[in-house]
Short mmCIF file of C-alpha atoms in Angstrom, two decimals:
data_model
loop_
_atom_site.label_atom_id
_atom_site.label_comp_id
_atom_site.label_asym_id
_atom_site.label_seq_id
_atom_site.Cartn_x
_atom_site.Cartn_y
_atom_site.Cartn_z
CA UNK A 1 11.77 -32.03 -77.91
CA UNK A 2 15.02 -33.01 -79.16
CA UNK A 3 17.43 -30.46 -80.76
CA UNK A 4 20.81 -31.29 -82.49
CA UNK A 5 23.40 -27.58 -82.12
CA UNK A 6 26.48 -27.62 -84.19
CA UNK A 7 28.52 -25.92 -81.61
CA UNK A 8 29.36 -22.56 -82.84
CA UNK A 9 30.19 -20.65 -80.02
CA UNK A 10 31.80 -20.75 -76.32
CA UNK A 11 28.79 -21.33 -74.05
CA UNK A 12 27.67 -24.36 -76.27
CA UNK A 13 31.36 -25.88 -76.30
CA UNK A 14 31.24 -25.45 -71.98
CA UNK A 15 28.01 -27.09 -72.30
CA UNK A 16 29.50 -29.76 -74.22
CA UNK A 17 32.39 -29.75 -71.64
CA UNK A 18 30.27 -29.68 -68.59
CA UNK A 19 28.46 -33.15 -70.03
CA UNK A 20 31.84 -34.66 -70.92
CA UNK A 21 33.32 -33.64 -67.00
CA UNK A 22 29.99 -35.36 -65.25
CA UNK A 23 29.87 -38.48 -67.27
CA UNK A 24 33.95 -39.19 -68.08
CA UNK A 25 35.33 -37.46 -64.97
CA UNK A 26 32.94 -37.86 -62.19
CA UNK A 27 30.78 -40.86 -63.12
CA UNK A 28 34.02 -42.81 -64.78
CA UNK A 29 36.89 -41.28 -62.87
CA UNK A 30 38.73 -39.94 -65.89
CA UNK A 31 41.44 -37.92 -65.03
CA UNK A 32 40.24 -34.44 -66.40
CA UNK A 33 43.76 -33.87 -67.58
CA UNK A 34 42.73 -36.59 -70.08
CA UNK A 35 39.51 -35.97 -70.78
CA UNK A 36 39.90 -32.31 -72.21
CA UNK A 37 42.46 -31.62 -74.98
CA UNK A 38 43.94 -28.91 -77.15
CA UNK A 39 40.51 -29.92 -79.21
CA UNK A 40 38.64 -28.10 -76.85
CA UNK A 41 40.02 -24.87 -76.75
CA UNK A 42 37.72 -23.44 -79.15
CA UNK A 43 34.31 -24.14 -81.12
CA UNK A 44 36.88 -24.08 -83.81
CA UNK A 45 39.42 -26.59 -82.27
CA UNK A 46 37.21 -29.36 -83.82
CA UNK A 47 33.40 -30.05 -84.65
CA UNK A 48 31.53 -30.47 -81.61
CA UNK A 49 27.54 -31.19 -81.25
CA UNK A 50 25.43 -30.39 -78.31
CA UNK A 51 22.18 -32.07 -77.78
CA UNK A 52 19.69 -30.22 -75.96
CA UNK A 53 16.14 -31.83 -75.14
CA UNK A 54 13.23 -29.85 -73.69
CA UNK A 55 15.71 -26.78 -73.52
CA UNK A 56 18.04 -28.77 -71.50
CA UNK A 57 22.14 -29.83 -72.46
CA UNK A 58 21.68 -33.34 -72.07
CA UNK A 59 24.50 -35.24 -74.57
CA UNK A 60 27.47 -34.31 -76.51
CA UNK A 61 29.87 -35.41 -79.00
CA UNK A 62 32.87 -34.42 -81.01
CA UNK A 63 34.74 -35.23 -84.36
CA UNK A 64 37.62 -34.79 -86.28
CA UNK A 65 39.23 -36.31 -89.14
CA UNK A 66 41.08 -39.20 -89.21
CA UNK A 67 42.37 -39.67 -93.00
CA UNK A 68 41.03 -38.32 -96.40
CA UNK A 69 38.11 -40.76 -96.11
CA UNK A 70 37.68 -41.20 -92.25
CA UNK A 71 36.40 -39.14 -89.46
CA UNK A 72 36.61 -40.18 -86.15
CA UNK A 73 33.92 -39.89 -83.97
CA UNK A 74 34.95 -39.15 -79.66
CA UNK A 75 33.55 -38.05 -76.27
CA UNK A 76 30.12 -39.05 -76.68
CA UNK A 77 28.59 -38.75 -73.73
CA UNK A 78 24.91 -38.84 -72.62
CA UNK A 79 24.13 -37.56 -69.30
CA UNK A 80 22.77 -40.07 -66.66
CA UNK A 81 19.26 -38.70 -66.99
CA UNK A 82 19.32 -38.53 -70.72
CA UNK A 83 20.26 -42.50 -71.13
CA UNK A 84 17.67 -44.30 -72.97
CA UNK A 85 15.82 -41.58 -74.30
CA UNK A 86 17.87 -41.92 -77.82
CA UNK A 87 20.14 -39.02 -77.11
CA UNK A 88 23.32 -41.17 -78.24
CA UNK A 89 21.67 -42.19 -81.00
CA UNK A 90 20.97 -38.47 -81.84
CA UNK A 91 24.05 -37.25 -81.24
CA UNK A 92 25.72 -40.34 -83.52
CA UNK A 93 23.50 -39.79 -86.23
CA UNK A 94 24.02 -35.75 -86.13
CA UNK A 95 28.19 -36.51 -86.49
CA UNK A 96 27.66 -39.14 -88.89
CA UNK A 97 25.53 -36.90 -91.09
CA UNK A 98 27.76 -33.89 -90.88
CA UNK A 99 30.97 -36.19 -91.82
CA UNK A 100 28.99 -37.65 -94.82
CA UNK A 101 27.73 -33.84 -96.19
CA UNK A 102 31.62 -33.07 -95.73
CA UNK A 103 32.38 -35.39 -98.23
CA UNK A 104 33.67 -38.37 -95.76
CA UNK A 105 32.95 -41.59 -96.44
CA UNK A 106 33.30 -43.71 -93.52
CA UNK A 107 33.30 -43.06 -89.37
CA UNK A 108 35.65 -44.43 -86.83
CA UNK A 109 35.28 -44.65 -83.12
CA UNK A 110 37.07 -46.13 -80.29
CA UNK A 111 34.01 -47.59 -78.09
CA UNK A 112 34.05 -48.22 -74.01
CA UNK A 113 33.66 -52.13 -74.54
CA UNK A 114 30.44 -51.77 -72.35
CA UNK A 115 28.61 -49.66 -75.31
CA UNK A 116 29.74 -51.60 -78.16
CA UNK A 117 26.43 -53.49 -78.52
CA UNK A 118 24.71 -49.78 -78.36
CA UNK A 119 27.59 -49.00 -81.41
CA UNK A 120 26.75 -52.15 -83.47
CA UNK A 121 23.13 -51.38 -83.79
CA UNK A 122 24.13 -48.26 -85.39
CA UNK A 123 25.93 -50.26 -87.85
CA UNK A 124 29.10 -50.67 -86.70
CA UNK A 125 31.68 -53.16 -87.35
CA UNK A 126 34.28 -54.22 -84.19
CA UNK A 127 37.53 -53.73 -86.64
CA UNK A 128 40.28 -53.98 -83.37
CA UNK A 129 41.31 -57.91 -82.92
CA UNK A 130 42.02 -57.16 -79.42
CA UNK A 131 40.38 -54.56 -76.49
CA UNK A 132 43.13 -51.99 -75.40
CA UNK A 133 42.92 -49.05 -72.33
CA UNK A 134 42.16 -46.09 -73.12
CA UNK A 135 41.86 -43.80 -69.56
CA UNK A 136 41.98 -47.08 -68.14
CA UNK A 137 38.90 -48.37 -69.50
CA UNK A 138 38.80 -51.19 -71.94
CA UNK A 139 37.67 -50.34 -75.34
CA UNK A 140 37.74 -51.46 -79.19
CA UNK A 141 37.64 -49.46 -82.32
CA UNK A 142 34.79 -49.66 -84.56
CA UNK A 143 33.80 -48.56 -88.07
CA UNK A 144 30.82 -47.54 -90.27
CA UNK A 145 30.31 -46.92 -93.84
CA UNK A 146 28.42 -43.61 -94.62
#
């Protein structure tokens, strides 16, 4: 059973955190001085969603806005034994439908070039002319009407 938590307090953040370290930091080599950021100091630092299936943190994703009419979408990750059970589809779709109910029209995202195709069949548009590093790893930014 899948369940979508709007993090609200600490120990759902550092579950959020945990998922972010194992996938970005050990998995991709991300320095973790770059992976974690002032908006992860607190549940209030930004929005942050937590999926848990069968009980179990297993995907996690963050937002903040961009402009007036933009949120941007960041650190989804899915952990390695999560993948292609639709838990970044879940998490997507959770962001996507708290930016909308907050009155935000559209969602951007800066994709690893490796999960654009995954980011298109959500409905994303490629809207960068060129891929750029971010981390070190090649990505392009994308964006969605709501």
């Amino acid at each position: 059973m899948k369940e979508i938590i709007h993090v609200t307090t600490q120990q759902q953040l550092n579950e959020c955190l945990d998922i972010r370290k194992e996938v970005f930091v050990v998995e991709q080599q991300v320095d973790v001085s770059l992976e974690i950021d002032e908006f992860d100091e607190s549940p209030e630092s930004c929005r942050h969603v937590l999926l848990q299936q069968d009980g179990k943190p297993s995907a996690a994703g963050r937002m903040r806005p961009y402009t007036d009419d933009t949120m941007k979408l960041q650190r989804i990750a899915v952990l390695k034994s999560a993948r292609g059970t639709g838990a970044g589809k879940a998490i997507v779709l959770a962001l996507e439908e708290e930016a909308h109910r907050l009155g935000y029209n559209y969602t951007l995202l800066d994709a690893q070039c490796q999960a654009e195709g995954f980011y298109s069949k959500l409905g994303y548009i490629t809207i960068s002319t060129e891929t750029f590093l971010d981390a070190g790893i090649p990505h392009v930014r994308m964006r969605k009407t709501l």
